[in-house]
Amino acid sequence: MAKQTVRQCPECGCGLSRYNTESLCAGCARSQGATERECPAVPDRVWQDPEVREALSAWDFGQVSRLLRQRSSLRQDDMAQLTGLSQAFLSMLESGARRLTNIDKIIEFLTGLGTPAELVPLPLPRKSARPAGREPSNPFIGELDPSLPWTASRMVAALNNAAGGGSEVPPVCGRC
């Protein structure tokens, strides 16, 4: 019987399967492809999808991640690269086993994906009866402009409003 020679990957030296028609092993091909590819990005068309918009408005970040991947052909590794979250965490987030609750991570997630500001519900100042000349006591008043970039204070205001707390700081005493 004739002995077959084992082909080897020129990058790492591991043996190549007889079914592998490429010159590199799968691991080296993936890593080489990652360095040759552009940085992954979510296409603008994906943000127009009604399901993506609905998941964003519900603050369902697991569903947002899953829909973005499906609509833009991104892998969880690509999403991890964009958001700064691990691939394992994204997998658990999408399955519902974990939730994204840390405000800094929420900001990183939304910013990394390039989420348009108009798709994330931000609280608007409520009209209230105030005596003339009295300035509003809301510390987030300047943070409510949706054209501004994401900041921690804007996200806190948005989460407060989404939780039903409103956008205003409650008065210190009952007479105000």
PDB file of C-alpha atoms in Angstrom:
ATOM      1  CA  MET A   1       0.000   0.000   0.000  1.00  0.00           C
ATOM      2  CA  ALA A   2       1.232   3.486  -0.843  1.00  0.00           C
ATOM      3  CA  LYS A   3       1.866   5.767   2.083  1.00  0.00           C
ATOM      4  CA  GLN A   4       0.184   9.187   1.811  1.00  0.00           C
ATOM      5  CA  THR A   5       2.190  12.245   2.717  1.00  0.00           C
ATOM      6  CA  VAL A   6       0.575  14.507   5.238  1.00  0.00           C
ATOM      7  CA  ARG A   7       0.277  18.081   4.118  1.00  0.00           C
ATOM      8  CA  GLN A   8       1.037  20.708   6.719  1.00  0.00           C
ATOM      9  CA  CYS A   9      -0.198  24.232   7.286  1.00  0.00           C
ATOM     10  CA  PRO A  10       2.640  26.638   6.398  1.00  0.00           C
ATOM     11  CA  GLU A  11       1.600  29.028   9.207  1.00  0.00           C
ATOM     12  CA  CYS A  12       1.364  26.754  12.252  1.00  0.00           C
ATOM     13  CA  GLY A  13       2.711  23.417  11.016  1.00  0.00           C
ATOM     14  CA  CYS A  14      -0.307  21.323  11.972  1.00  0.00           C
ATOM     15  CA  GLY A  15      -1.399  18.508   9.693  1.00  0.00           C
ATOM     16  CA  LEU A  16      -4.090  19.292   7.141  1.00  0.00           C
ATOM     17  CA  SER A  17      -7.085  17.042   6.665  1.00  0.00           C
ATOM     18  CA  ARG A  18      -7.248  15.197   3.378  1.00  0.00           C
ATOM     19  CA  TYR A  19     -10.613  16.934   2.881  1.00  0.00           C
ATOM     20  CA  ASN A  20      -9.089  20.398   3.239  1.00  0.00           C
ATOM     21  CA  THR A  21      -8.419  21.713  -0.255  1.00  0.00           C
ATOM     22  CA  GLU A  22      -6.916  24.967   1.048  1.00  0.00           C
ATOM     23  CA  SER A  23      -3.255  25.476   1.884  1.00  0.00           C
ATOM     24  CA  LEU A  24      -4.000  26.719   5.451  1.00  0.00           C
ATOM     25  CA  CYS A  25      -5.680  24.987   8.370  1.00  0.00           C
ATOM     26  CA  ALA A  26      -9.106  26.335   9.394  1.00  0.00           C
ATOM     27  CA  GLY A  27      -7.728  28.248  12.400  1.00  0.00           C
ATOM     28  CA  CYS A  28      -5.021  30.018  10.402  1.00  0.00           C
ATOM     29  CA  ALA A  29      -7.463  30.755   7.579  1.00  0.00           C
ATOM     30  CA  ARG A  30      -9.849  32.396  10.074  1.00  0.00           C
ATOM     31  CA  SER A  31      -7.140  34.462  11.719  1.00  0.00           C
ATOM     32  CA  GLN A  32      -5.700  35.525   8.376  1.00  0.00           C
ATOM     33  CA  GLY A  33      -9.186  36.421   7.135  1.00  0.00           C
ATOM     34  CA  ALA A  34      -9.774  38.508  10.261  1.00  0.00           C
ATOM     35  CA  THR A  35      -6.653  40.577   9.651  1.00  0.00           C
ATOM     36  CA  GLU A  36      -7.434  41.056   5.965  1.00  0.00           C
ATOM     37  CA  ARG A  37     -11.092  41.987   6.531  1.00  0.00           C
ATOM     38  CA  GLU A  38     -12.292  45.439   7.380  1.00  0.00           C
ATOM     39  CA  CYS A  39     -13.595  46.111  10.837  1.00  0.00           C
ATOM     40  CA  PRO A  40     -17.142  44.709  10.994  1.00  0.00           C
ATOM     41  CA  ALA A  41     -19.986  47.207  10.967  1.00  0.00           C
ATOM     42  CA  VAL A  42     -23.757  47.179  11.114  1.00  0.00           C
ATOM     43  CA  PRO A  43     -25.124  48.351   7.744  1.00  0.00           C
ATOM     44  CA  ASP A  44     -27.396  51.407   7.863  1.00  0.00           C
ATOM     45  CA  ARG A  45     -30.260  49.459   6.247  1.00  0.00           C
ATOM     46  CA  VAL A  46     -30.507  47.212   9.324  1.00  0.00           C
ATOM     47  CA  TRP A  47     -31.542  50.132  11.533  1.00  0.00           C
ATOM     48  CA  GLN A  48     -34.643  50.596   9.350  1.00  0.00           C
ATOM     49  CA  ASP A  49     -35.954  47.105  10.160  1.00  0.00           C
ATOM     50  CA  PRO A  50     -39.168  47.328  12.266  1.00  0.00           C
ATOM     51  CA  GLU A  51     -38.185  44.374  14.479  1.00  0.00           C
ATOM     52  CA  VAL A  52     -34.808  45.965  15.294  1.00  0.00           C
ATOM     53  CA  ARG A  53     -36.538  49.251  16.134  1.00  0.00           C
ATOM     54  CA  GLU A  54     -39.066  47.455  18.351  1.00  0.00           C
ATOM     55  CA  ALA A  55     -36.353  45.560  20.242  1.00  0.00           C
ATOM     56  CA  LEU A  56     -34.426  48.802  20.790  1.00  0.00           C
ATOM     57  CA  SER A  57     -37.494  50.593  22.095  1.00  0.00           C
ATOM     58  CA  ALA A  58     -38.120  47.692  24.511  1.00  0.00           C
ATOM     59  CA  TRP A  59     -34.466  47.787  25.704  1.00  0.00           C
ATOM     60  CA  ASP A  60     -34.208  44.071  24.801  1.00  0.00           C
ATOM     61  CA  PHE A  61     -30.494  43.995  24.056  1.00  0.00           C
ATOM     62  CA  GLY A  62     -30.392  40.215  23.537  1.00  0.00           C
ATOM     63  CA  GLN A  63     -33.012  40.489  20.804  1.00  0.00           C
ATOM     64  CA  VAL A  64     -31.214  43.534  19.349  1.00  0.00           C
ATOM     65  CA  SER A  65     -27.970  41.573  19.147  1.00  0.00           C
ATOM     66  CA  ARG A  66     -29.626  38.548  17.546  1.00  0.00           C
ATOM     67  CA  LEU A  67     -31.541  40.622  14.989  1.00  0.00           C
ATOM     68  CA  LEU A  68     -28.505  42.700  14.059  1.00  0.00           C
ATOM     69  CA  ARG A  69     -26.463  39.561  13.472  1.00  0.00           C
ATOM     70  CA  GLN A  70     -29.183  37.953  11.373  1.00  0.00           C
ATOM     71  CA  ARG A  71     -29.886  41.058   9.315  1.00  0.00           C
ATOM     72  CA  SER A  72     -26.251  41.951   8.666  1.00  0.00           C
ATOM     73  CA  SER A  73     -24.575  38.512   8.524  1.00  0.00           C
ATOM     74  CA  LEU A  74     -22.289  39.328  11.444  1.00  0.00           C
ATOM     75  CA  ARG A  75     -20.926  36.630  13.729  1.00  0.00           C
ATOM     76  CA  GLN A  76     -20.966  36.836  17.515  1.00  0.00           C
ATOM     77  CA  ASP A  77     -17.199  37.364  17.318  1.00  0.00           C
ATOM     78  CA  ASP A  78     -17.800  40.397  15.096  1.00  0.00           C
ATOM     79  CA  MET A  79     -20.383  41.727  17.565  1.00  0.00           C
ATOM     80  CA  ALA A  80     -17.923  41.157  20.403  1.00  0.00           C
ATOM     81  CA  GLN A  81     -15.287  43.144  18.519  1.00  0.00           C
ATOM     82  CA  LEU A  82     -17.737  46.004  17.986  1.00  0.00           C
ATOM     83  CA  THR A  83     -19.253  46.140  21.463  1.00  0.00           C
ATOM     84  CA  GLY A  84     -16.392  45.163  23.753  1.00  0.00           C
ATOM     85  CA  LEU A  85     -18.503  42.358  25.234  1.00  0.00           C
ATOM     86  CA  SER A  86     -17.235  38.791  25.093  1.00  0.00           C
ATOM     87  CA  GLN A  87     -18.627  36.316  22.574  1.00  0.00           C
ATOM     88  CA  ALA A  88     -19.692  34.069  25.468  1.00  0.00           C
ATOM     89  CA  PHE A  89     -21.600  36.915  27.135  1.00  0.00           C
ATOM     90  CA  LEU A  90     -23.295  37.812  23.829  1.00  0.00           C
ATOM     91  CA  SER A  91     -24.364  34.184  23.431  1.00  0.00           C
ATOM     92  CA  MET A  92     -25.900  34.180  26.914  1.00  0.00           C
ATOM     93  CA  LEU A  93     -27.466  37.602  26.277  1.00  0.00           C
ATOM     94  CA  GLU A  94     -29.129  36.384  23.087  1.00  0.00           C
ATOM     95  CA  SER A  95     -30.387  33.192  24.742  1.00  0.00           C
ATOM     96  CA  GLY A  96     -31.861  35.138  27.660  1.00  0.00           C
ATOM     97  CA  ALA A  97     -29.543  33.571  30.237  1.00  0.00           C
ATOM     98  CA  ARG A  98     -27.913  36.960  30.986  1.00  0.00           C
ATOM     99  CA  ARG A  99     -29.077  40.565  30.885  1.00  0.00           C
ATOM    100  CA  LEU A 100     -27.238  43.745  30.063  1.00  0.00           C
ATOM    101  CA  THR A 101     -27.795  45.982  33.097  1.00  0.00           C
ATOM    102  CA  ASN A 102     -24.529  47.850  33.669  1.00  0.00           C
ATOM    103  CA  ILE A 103     -24.991  51.404  32.408  1.00  0.00           C
ATOM    104  CA  ASP A 104     -21.433  51.651  31.098  1.00  0.00           C
ATOM    105  CA  LYS A 105     -21.807  48.373  29.206  1.00  0.00           C
ATOM    106  CA  ILE A 106     -25.139  49.500  27.737  1.00  0.00           C
ATOM    107  CA  ILE A 107     -23.468  52.667  26.474  1.00  0.00           C
ATOM    108  CA  GLU A 108     -20.543  50.669  25.035  1.00  0.00           C
ATOM    109  CA  PHE A 109     -22.973  48.229  23.414  1.00  0.00           C
ATOM    110  CA  LEU A 110     -25.072  50.931  21.729  1.00  0.00           C
ATOM    111  CA  THR A 111     -22.108  53.101  20.780  1.00  0.00           C
ATOM    112  CA  GLY A 112     -20.066  50.184  19.433  1.00  0.00           C
ATOM    113  CA  LEU A 113     -22.914  49.121  17.184  1.00  0.00           C
ATOM    114  CA  GLY A 114     -23.272  52.656  15.872  1.00  0.00           C
ATOM    115  CA  THR A 115     -26.869  52.904  17.032  1.00  0.00           C
ATOM    116  CA  PRO A 116     -28.503  56.051  15.643  1.00  0.00           C
ATOM    117  CA  ALA A 117     -29.500  58.387  18.502  1.00  0.00           C
ATOM    118  CA  GLU A 118     -33.030  58.786  17.138  1.00  0.00           C
ATOM    119  CA  LEU A 119     -33.706  55.054  17.630  1.00  0.00           C
ATOM    120  CA  VAL A 120     -32.989  55.027  21.337  1.00  0.00           C
ATOM    121  CA  PRO A 121     -35.800  56.630  23.327  1.00  0.00           C
ATOM    122  CA  LEU A 122     -34.470  59.543  25.286  1.00  0.00           C
ATOM    123  CA  PRO A 123     -36.564  61.388  27.856  1.00  0.00           C
ATOM    124  CA  LEU A 124     -37.789  64.836  26.972  1.00  0.00           C
ATOM    125  CA  PRO A 125     -38.355  67.455  29.653  1.00  0.00           C
ATOM    126  CA  ARG A 126     -41.923  67.486  30.884  1.00  0.00           C
ATOM    127  CA  LYS A 127     -43.913  70.664  31.050  1.00  0.00           C
ATOM    128  CA  SER A 128     -44.765  71.525  34.625  1.00  0.00           C
ATOM    129  CA  ALA A 129     -46.338  74.429  36.430  1.00  0.00           C
ATOM    130  CA  ARG A 130     -43.431  76.401  37.893  1.00  0.00           C
ATOM    131  CA  PRO A 131     -43.470  79.879  39.315  1.00  0.00           C
ATOM    132  CA  ALA A 132     -42.180  82.467  36.846  1.00  0.00           C
ATOM    133  CA  GLY A 133     -38.419  82.905  36.913  1.00  0.00           C
ATOM    134  CA  ARG A 134     -37.731  79.581  38.618  1.00  0.00           C
ATOM    135  CA  GLU A 135     -35.259  77.399  36.737  1.00  0.00           C
ATOM    136  CA  PRO A 136     -35.892  73.660  36.414  1.00  0.00           C
ATOM    137  CA  SER A 137     -34.018  71.510  38.918  1.00  0.00           C
ATOM    138  CA  ASN A 138     -33.358  68.683  36.436  1.00  0.00           C
ATOM    139  CA  PRO A 139     -29.587  68.046  36.162  1.00  0.00           C
ATOM    140  CA  PHE A 140     -30.117  66.213  32.840  1.00  0.00           C
ATOM    141  CA  ILE A 141     -31.797  69.123  31.059  1.00  0.00           C
ATOM    142  CA  GLY A 142     -28.795  69.719  28.793  1.00  0.00           C
ATOM    143  CA  GLU A 143     -28.393  65.978  28.207  1.00  0.00           C
ATOM    144  CA  LEU A 144     -31.788  65.521  26.576  1.00  0.00           C
ATOM    145  CA  ASP A 145     -30.890  66.715  23.096  1.00  0.00           C
ATOM    146  CA  PRO A 146     -31.033  63.559  20.894  1.00  0.00           C
ATOM    147  CA  SER A 147     -28.402  64.941  18.554  1.00  0.00           C
ATOM    148  CA  LEU A 148     -25.747  64.762  21.297  1.00  0.00           C
ATOM    149  CA  PRO A 149     -23.536  61.642  21.561  1.00  0.00           C
ATOM    150  CA  TRP A 150     -24.258  59.027  24.211  1.00  0.00           C
ATOM    151  CA  THR A 151     -23.040  59.856  27.706  1.00  0.00           C
ATOM    152  CA  ALA A 152     -23.579  58.164  31.040  1.00  0.00           C
ATOM    153  CA  SER A 153     -25.910  60.917  32.273  1.00  0.00           C
ATOM    154  CA  ARG A 154     -28.023  60.732  29.089  1.00  0.00           C
ATOM    155  CA  MET A 155     -28.320  56.971  29.488  1.00  0.00           C
ATOM    156  CA  VAL A 156     -29.314  57.313  33.167  1.00  0.00           C
ATOM    157  CA  ALA A 157     -32.000  59.822  32.201  1.00  0.00           C
ATOM    158  CA  ALA A 158     -33.241  57.517  29.439  1.00  0.00           C
ATOM    159  CA  LEU A 159     -33.352  54.487  31.733  1.00  0.00           C
ATOM    160  CA  ASN A 160     -35.096  56.518  34.434  1.00  0.00           C
ATOM    161  CA  ASN A 161     -37.749  57.594  31.946  1.00  0.00           C
ATOM    162  CA  ALA A 162     -38.093  54.071  30.511  1.00  0.00           C
ATOM    163  CA  ALA A 163     -38.649  52.716  34.033  1.00  0.00           C
ATOM    164  CA  GLY A 164     -41.469  55.204  34.533  1.00  0.00           C
ATOM    165  CA  GLY A 165     -39.538  57.563  36.764  1.00  0.00           C
ATOM    166  CA  GLY A 166     -39.892  60.525  34.431  1.00  0.00           C
ATOM    167  CA  SER A 167     -37.146  62.880  33.503  1.00  0.00           C
ATOM    168  CA  GLU A 168     -37.456  65.298  36.383  1.00  0.00           C
ATOM    169  CA  VAL A 169     -35.766  65.117  39.747  1.00  0.00           C
ATOM    170  CA  PRO A 170     -38.401  64.878  42.510  1.00  0.00           C
ATOM    171  CA  PRO A 171     -38.739  67.946  44.754  1.00  0.00           C
ATOM    172  CA  VAL A 172     -36.947  67.935  48.090  1.00  0.00           C
ATOM    173  CA  CYS A 173     -39.955  69.058  50.102  1.00  0.00           C
ATOM    174  CA  GLY A 174     -43.693  68.624  49.610  1.00  0.00           C
ATOM    175  CA  ARG A 175     -44.315  72.387  49.060  1.00  0.00           C
ATOM    176  CA  CYS A 176     -42.160  72.740  45.909  1.00  0.00           C
TER     177      CYS A 176
END
